[in-house]
mmCIF file of C-alpha atoms and ligand atoms in Angstrom:
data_model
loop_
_atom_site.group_PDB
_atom_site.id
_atom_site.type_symbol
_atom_site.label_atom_id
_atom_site.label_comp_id
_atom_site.label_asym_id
_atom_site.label_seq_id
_atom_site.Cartn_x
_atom_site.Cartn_y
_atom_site.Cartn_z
ATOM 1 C CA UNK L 1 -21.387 3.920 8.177
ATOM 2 C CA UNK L 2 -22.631 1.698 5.364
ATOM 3 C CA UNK L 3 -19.393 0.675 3.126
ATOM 4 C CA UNK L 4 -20.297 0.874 -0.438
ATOM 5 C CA UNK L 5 -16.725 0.014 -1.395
ATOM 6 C CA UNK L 6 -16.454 -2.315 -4.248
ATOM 7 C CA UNK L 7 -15.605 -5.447 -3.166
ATOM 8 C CA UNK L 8 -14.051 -7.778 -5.970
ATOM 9 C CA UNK L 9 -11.302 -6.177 -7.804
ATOM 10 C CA UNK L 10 -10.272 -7.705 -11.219
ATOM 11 C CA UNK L 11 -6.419 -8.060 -10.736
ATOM 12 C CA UNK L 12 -5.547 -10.022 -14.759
ATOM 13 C CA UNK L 13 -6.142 -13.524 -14.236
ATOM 14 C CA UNK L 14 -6.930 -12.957 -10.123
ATOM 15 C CA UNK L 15 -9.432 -11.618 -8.379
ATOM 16 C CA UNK L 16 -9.038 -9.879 -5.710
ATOM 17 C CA UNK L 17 -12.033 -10.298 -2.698
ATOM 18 C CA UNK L 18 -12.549 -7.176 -0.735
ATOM 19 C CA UNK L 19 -15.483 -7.703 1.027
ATOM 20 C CA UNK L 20 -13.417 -8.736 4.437
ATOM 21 C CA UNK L 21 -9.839 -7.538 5.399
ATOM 22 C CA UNK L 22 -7.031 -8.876 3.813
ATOM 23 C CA UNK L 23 -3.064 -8.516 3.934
ATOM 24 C CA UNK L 24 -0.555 -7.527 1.180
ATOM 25 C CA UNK L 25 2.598 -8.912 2.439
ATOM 26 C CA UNK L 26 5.690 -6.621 1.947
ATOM 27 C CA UNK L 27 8.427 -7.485 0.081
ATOM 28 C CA UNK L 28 11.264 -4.935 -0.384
ATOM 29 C CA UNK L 29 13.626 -5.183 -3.341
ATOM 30 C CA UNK L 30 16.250 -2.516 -2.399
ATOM 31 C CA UNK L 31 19.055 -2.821 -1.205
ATOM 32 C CA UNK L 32 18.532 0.375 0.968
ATOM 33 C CA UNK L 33 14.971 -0.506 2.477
ATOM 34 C CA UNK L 34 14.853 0.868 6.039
ATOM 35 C CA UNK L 35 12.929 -1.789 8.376
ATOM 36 C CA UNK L 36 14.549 -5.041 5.903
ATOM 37 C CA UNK L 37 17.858 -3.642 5.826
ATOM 38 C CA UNK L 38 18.500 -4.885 2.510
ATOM 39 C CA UNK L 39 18.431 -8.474 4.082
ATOM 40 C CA UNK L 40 16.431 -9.736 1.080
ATOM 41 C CA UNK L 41 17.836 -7.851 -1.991
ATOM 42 C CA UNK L 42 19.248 -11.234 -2.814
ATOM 43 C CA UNK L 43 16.720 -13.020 -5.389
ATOM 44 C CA UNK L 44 16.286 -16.233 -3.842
ATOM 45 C CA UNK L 45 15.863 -14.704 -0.196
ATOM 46 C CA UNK L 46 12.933 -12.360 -1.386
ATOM 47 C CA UNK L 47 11.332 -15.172 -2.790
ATOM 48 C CA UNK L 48 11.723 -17.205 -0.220
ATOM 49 C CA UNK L 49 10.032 -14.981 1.796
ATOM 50 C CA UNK L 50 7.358 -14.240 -0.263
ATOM 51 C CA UNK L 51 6.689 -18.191 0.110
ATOM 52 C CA UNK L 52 6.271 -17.502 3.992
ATOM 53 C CA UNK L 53 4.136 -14.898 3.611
ATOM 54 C CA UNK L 54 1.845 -16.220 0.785
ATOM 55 C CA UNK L 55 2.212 -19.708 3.413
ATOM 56 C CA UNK L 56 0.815 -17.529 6.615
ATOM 57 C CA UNK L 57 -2.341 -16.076 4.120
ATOM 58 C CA UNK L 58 -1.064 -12.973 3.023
ATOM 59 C CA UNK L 59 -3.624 -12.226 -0.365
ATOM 60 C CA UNK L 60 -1.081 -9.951 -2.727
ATOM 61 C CA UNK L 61 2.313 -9.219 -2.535
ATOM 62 C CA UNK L 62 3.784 -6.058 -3.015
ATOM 63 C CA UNK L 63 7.067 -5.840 -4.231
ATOM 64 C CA UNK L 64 8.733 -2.688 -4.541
ATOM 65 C CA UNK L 65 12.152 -1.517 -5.589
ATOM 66 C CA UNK L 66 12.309 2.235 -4.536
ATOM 67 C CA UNK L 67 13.379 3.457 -1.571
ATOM 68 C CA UNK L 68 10.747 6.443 -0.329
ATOM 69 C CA UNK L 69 12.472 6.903 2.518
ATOM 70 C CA UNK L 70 12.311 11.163 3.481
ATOM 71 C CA UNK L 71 15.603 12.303 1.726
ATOM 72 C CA UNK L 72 15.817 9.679 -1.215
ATOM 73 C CA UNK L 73 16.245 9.939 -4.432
ATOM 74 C CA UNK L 74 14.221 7.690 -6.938
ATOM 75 C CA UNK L 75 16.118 4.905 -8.863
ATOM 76 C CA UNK L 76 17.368 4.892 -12.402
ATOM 77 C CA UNK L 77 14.947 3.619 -14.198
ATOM 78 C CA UNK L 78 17.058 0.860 -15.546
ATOM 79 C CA UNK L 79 18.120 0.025 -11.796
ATOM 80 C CA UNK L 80 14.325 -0.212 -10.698
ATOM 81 C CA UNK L 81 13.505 -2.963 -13.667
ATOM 82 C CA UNK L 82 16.149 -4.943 -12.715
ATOM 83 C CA UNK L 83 15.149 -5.483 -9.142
ATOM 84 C CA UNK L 84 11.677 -5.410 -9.610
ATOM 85 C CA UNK L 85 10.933 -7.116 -12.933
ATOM 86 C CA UNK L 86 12.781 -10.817 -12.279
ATOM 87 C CA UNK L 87 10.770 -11.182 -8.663
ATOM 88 C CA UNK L 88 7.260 -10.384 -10.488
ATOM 89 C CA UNK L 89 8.388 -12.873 -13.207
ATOM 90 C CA UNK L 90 9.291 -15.590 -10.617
ATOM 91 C CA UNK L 91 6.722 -14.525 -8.121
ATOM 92 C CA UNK L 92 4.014 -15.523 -11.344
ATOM 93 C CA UNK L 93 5.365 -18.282 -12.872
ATOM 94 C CA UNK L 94 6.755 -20.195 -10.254
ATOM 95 C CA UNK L 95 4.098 -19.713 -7.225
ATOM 96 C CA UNK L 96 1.414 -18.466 -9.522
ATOM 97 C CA UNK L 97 1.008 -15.471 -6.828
ATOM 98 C CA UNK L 98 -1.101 -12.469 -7.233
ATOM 99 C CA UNK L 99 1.566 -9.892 -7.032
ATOM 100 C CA UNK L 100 1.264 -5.520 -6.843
ATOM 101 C CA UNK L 101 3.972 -3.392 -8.076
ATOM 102 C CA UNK L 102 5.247 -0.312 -5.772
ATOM 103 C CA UNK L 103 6.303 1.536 -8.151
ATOM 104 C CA UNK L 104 5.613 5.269 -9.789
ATOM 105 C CA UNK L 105 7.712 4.926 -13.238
ATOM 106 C CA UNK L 106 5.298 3.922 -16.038
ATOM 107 C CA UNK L 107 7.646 2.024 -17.664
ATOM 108 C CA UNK L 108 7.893 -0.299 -14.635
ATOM 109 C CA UNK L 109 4.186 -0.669 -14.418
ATOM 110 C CA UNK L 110 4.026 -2.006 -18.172
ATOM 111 C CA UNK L 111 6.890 -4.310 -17.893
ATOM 112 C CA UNK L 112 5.211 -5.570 -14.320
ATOM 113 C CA UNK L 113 1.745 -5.566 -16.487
ATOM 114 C CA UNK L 114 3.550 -7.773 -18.886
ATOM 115 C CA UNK L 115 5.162 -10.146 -16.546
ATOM 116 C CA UNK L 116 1.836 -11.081 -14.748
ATOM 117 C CA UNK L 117 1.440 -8.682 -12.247
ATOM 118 C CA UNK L 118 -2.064 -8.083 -10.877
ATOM 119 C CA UNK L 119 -2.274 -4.370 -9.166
ATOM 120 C CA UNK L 120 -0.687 -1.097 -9.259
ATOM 121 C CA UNK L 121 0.750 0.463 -5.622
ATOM 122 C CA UNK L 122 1.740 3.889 -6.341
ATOM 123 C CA UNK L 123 3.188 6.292 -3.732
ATOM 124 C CA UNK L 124 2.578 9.395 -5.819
ATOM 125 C CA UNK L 125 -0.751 8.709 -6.706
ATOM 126 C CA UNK L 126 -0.082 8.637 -10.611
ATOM 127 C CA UNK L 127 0.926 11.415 -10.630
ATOM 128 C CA UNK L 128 4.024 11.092 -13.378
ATOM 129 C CA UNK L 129 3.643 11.826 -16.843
ATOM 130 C CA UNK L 130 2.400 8.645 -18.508
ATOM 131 C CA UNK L 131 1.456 6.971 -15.635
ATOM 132 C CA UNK L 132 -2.293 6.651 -15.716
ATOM 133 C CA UNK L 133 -2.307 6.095 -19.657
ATOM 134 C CA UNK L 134 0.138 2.742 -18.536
ATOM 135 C CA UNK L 135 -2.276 1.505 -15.965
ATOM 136 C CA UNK L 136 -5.701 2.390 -17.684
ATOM 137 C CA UNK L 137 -4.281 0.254 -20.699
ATOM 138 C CA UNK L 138 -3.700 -2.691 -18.672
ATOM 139 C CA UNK L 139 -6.752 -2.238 -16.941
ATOM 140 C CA UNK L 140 -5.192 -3.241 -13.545
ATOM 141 C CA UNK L 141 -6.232 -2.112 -10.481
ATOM 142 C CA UNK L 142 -4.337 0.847 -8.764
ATOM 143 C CA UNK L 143 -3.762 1.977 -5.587
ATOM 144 C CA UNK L 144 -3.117 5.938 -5.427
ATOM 145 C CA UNK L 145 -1.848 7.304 -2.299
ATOM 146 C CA UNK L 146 -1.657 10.439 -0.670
ATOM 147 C CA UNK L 147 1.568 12.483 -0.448
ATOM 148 C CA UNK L 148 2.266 16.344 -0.144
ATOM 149 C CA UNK L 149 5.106 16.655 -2.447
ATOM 150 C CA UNK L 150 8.336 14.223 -3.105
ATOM 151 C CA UNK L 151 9.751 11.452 -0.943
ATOM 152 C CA UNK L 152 12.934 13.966 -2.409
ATOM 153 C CA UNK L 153 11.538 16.711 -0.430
ATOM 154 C CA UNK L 154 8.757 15.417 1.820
ATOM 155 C CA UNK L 155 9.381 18.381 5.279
ATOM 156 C CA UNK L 156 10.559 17.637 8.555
ATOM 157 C CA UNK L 157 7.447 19.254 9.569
ATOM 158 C CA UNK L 158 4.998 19.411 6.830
ATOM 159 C CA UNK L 159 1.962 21.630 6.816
ATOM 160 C CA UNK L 160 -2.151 21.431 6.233
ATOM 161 C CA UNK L 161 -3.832 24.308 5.995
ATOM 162 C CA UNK L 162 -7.258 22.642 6.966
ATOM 163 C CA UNK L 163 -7.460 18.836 8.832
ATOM 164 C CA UNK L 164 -5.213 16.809 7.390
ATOM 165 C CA UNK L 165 -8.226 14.369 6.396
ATOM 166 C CA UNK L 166 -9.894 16.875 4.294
ATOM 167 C CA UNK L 167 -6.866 17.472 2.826
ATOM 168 C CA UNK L 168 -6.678 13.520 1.498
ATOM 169 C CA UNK L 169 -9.999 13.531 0.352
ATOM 170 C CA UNK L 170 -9.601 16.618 -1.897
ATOM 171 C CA UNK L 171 -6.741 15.403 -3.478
ATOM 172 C CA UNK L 172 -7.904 11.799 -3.501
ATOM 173 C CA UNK L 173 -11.590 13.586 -5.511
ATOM 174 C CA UNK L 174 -9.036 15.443 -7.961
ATOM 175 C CA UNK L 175 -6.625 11.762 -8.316
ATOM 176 C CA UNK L 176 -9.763 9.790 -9.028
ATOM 177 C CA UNK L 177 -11.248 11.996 -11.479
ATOM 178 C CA UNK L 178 -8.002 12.310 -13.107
ATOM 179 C CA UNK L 179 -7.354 8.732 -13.657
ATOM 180 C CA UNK L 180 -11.526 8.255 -14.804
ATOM 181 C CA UNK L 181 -10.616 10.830 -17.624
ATOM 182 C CA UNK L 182 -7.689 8.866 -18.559
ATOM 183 C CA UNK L 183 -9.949 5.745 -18.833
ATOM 184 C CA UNK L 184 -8.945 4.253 -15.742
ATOM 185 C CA UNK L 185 -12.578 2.166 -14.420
ATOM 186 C CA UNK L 186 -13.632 3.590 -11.083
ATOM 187 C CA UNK L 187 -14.072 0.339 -10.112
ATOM 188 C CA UNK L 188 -10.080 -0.728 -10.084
ATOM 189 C CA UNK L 189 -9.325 2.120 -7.602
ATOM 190 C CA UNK L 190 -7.980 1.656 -4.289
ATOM 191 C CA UNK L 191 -6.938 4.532 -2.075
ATOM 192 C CA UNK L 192 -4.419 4.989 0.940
ATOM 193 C CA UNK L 193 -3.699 8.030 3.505
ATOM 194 C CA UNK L 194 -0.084 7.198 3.011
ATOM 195 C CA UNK L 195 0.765 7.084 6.558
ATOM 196 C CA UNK L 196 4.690 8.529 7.150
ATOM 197 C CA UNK L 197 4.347 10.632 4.022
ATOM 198 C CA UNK L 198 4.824 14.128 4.540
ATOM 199 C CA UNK L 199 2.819 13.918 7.753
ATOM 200 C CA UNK L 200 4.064 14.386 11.206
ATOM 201 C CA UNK L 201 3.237 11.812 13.614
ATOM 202 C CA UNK L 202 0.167 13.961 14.734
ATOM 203 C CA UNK L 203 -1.102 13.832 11.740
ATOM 204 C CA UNK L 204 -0.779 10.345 11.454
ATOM 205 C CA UNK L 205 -2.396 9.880 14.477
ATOM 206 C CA UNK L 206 -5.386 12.001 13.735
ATOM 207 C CA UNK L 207 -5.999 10.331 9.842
ATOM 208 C CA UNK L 208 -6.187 7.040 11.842
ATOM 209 C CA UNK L 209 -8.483 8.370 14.095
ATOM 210 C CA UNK L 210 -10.593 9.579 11.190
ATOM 211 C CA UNK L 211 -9.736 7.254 9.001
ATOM 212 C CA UNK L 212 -13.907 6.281 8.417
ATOM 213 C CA UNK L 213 -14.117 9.772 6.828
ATOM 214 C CA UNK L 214 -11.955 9.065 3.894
ATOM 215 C CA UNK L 215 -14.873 5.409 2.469
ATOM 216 C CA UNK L 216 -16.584 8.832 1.557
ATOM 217 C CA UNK L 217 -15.944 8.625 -2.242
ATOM 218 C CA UNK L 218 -17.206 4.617 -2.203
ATOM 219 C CA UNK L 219 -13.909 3.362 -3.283
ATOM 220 C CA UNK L 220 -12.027 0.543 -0.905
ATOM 221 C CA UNK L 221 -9.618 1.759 1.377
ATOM 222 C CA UNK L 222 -5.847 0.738 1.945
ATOM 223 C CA UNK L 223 -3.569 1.860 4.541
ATOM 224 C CA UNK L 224 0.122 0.916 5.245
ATOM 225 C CA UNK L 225 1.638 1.305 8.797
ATOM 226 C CA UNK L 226 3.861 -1.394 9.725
ATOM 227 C CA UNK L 227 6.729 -0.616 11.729
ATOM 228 C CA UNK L 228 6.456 3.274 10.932
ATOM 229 C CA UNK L 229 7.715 6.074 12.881
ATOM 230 C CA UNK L 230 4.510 6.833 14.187
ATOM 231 C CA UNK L 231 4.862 3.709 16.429
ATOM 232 C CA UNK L 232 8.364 4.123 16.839
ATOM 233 C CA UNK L 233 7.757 8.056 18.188
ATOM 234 C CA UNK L 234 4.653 7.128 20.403
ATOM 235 C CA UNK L 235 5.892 4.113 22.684
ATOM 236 C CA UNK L 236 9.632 4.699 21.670
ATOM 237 C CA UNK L 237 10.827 1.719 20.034
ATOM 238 C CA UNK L 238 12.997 0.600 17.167
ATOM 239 C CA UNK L 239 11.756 -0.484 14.203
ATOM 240 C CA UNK L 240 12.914 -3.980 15.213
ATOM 241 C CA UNK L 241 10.227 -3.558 18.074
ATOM 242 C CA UNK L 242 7.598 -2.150 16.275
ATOM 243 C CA UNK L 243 4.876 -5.129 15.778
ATOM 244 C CA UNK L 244 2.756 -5.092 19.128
ATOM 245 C CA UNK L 245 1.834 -1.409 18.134
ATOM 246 C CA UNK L 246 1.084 -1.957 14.894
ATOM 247 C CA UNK L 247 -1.146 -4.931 15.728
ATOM 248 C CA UNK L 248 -3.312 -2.130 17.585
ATOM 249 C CA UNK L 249 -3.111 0.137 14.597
ATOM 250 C CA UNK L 250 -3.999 -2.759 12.205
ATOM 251 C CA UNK L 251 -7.315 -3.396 14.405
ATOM 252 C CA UNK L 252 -8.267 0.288 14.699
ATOM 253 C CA UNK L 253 -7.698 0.924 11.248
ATOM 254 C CA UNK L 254 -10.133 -2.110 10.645
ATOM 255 C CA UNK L 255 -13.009 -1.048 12.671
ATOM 256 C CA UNK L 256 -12.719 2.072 10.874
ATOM 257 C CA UNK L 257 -13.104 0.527 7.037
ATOM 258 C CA UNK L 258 -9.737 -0.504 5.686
ATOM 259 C CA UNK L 259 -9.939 -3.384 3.695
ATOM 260 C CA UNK L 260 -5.944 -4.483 2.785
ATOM 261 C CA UNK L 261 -3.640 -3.517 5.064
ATOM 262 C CA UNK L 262 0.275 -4.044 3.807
ATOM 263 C CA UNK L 263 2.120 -5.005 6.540
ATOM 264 C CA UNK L 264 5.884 -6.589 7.324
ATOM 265 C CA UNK L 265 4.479 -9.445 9.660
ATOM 266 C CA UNK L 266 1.665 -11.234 8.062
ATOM 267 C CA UNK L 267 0.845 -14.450 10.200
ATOM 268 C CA UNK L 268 0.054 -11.503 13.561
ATOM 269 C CA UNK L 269 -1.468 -9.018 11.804
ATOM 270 C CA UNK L 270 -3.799 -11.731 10.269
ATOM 271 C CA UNK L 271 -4.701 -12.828 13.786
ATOM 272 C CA UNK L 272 -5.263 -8.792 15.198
ATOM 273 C CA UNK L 273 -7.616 -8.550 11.803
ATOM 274 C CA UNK L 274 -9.672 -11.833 12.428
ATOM 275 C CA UNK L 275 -10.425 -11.239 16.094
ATOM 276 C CA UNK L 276 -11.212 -7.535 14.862
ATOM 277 C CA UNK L 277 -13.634 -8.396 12.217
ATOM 278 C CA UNK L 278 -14.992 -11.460 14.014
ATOM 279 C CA UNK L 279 -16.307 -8.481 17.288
ATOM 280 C CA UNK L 280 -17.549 -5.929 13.997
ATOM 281 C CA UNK L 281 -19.603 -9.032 12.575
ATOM 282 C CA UNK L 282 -21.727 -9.290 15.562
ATOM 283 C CA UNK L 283 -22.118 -6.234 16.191
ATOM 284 C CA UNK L 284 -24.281 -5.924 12.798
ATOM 285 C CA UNK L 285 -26.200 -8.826 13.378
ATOM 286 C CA UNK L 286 -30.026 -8.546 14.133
HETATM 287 C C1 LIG M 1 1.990 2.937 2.248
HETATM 288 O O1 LIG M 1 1.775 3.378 3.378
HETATM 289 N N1 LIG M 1 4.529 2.769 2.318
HETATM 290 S S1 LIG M 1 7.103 2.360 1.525
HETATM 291 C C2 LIG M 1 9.259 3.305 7.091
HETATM 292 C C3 LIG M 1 9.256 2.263 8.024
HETATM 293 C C4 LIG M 1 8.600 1.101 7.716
HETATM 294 C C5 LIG M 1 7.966 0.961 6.483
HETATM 295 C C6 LIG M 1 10.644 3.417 9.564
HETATM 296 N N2 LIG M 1 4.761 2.021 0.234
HETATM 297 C C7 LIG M 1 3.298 2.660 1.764
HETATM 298 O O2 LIG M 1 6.694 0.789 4.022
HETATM 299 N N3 LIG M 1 2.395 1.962 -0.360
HETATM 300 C C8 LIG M 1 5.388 2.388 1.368
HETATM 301 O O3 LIG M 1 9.866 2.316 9.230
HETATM 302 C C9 LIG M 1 3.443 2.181 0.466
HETATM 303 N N4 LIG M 1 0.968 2.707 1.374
HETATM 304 C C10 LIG M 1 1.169 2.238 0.102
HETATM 305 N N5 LIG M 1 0.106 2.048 -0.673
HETATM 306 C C11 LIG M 1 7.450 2.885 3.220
HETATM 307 C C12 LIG M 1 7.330 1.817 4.236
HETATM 308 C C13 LIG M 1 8.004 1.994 5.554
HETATM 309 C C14 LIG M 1 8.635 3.168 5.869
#
């Protein structure tokens, strides 16, 4: 399948190269984050290790200061600025770091805008009112991933009336020609499955598999399994022994056209995507 993904996106004073793999390091700014435990809600620890990970090649980091966890409820608004706002700053100023915002309130995305930060990661997709009119004004790029519903009331065992993958790409048709409406350039789009989100671990399994299905609208592909349940239900392991898994899911999902991949452990998924992209490369070759 020929990729006609865009390949540079323009991310405020960064760019962003797409045209190989590359890693947006996590960095969780809760204090109730599942797989970090809250170890680095203290400021100087999440920056810290957003050192390591910008140190072991990570591209962007993604900081993010809601818990989407099934069950929870979002932040106050107020709450969600405070964690988020003084890491972007930081993050900016001090290591000059191209930085994404998790986030889905708009007023976080135009403080984050403000501050320096170079891309949008949205869970729901832009989906809140005001949302795409804060992004398309700071002409960021956005990433708008797939979810059926609320992390507030994403099901135990959600349903698809047709393959989950067509599913995706319908609503990722209707989210891109929403945001082009609302002036948002076609060209600053990313999109993700959202693996986890409202999908049972069959269906996480089988967007994976067909994950080559969803470079269908052009637009460069992002995907975000690190230490999820769907490793954690397949081999049985805690999230504390989730890596060697998602190493295999980082590779697969590379061979089938993602092109950032946010992960927990940057330095060995890094290493899985090299080797990966190194076998693709000859494989095109004359
Ligand atoms: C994503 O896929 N996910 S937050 C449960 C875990 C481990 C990690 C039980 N934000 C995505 O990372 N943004 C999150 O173990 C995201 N794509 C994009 N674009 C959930 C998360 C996690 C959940």
């Amino acid at each position: 399948m020929i990729s006609t993904a865009a390949t540079l996106l323009h991310c405020g004073r960064h760019r962003l190269d797409l045209s190989y793999p590359r890693v947006m390091g996590i960095l969780n700014v809760t204090p109730d984050s599942f797989s970090d435990g809250g170890r680095y809600v203290m400021r100087d620890e999440a920056l810290r290790h957003a050192e390591a990970m910008l140190a072991e090649g990570a591209a962007i980091i993604d900081v993010g200061g809601e818990s989407t966890r099934p069950g929870a409820t979002p932040p106050p608004t107020q709450q969600e600025l405070d964690r988020v706002i003084p890491v972007v700053e930081y993050l900016v100023r001090e290591l000059d770091a191209l930085v994404s915002v998790d986030t889905s309130s708009p007023e976080v995305m135009r403080e984050a805008a403000e501050c320096g930060a170079g891309m949008i990661n949205d869970v729901r997709g832009l989906r809140r009112p005001g949302a795409i009119e804060a992004v398309a004004r700071y002409g960021l790029p956005v990433c708008l991933m797939h979810m059926l519903g609320e992390p507030e009331d994403m099901q135990q065992s959600p349903h698809y009336d047709e393959p989950v993958e067509r599913a995706v790409l319908s609503f990722f048709k209707a989210r891109v020609a929403d945001c082009e409406a609302g002036g948002i350039r076609r060209e600053q789009l990313l999109l993700d499955p959202g693996f986890g989100f409202a999908k049972t671990t069959q269906h996480n399994l089988r967007l994976l598999s067909r994950l080559a299905v969803l470079s269908e609208l052009g637009l460069p592909l992002m995907v975000g399994m690190s230490r999820k349940s769907m490793i954690g239900n397949v081999l049985g392991r805690a999230v504390e022994e989730r890596l060697h898994g998602g190493l295999a899911l980082t590779s697969l999902a590379v061979e089938r056209g993602a092109r950032l991949l946010r992960v927990h452990d940057v330095a060995p998924n890094i290493d899985a995507i090299n080797m990966t992209w190194n076998v693709l490369q000859e494989g095109t070759e004359l």
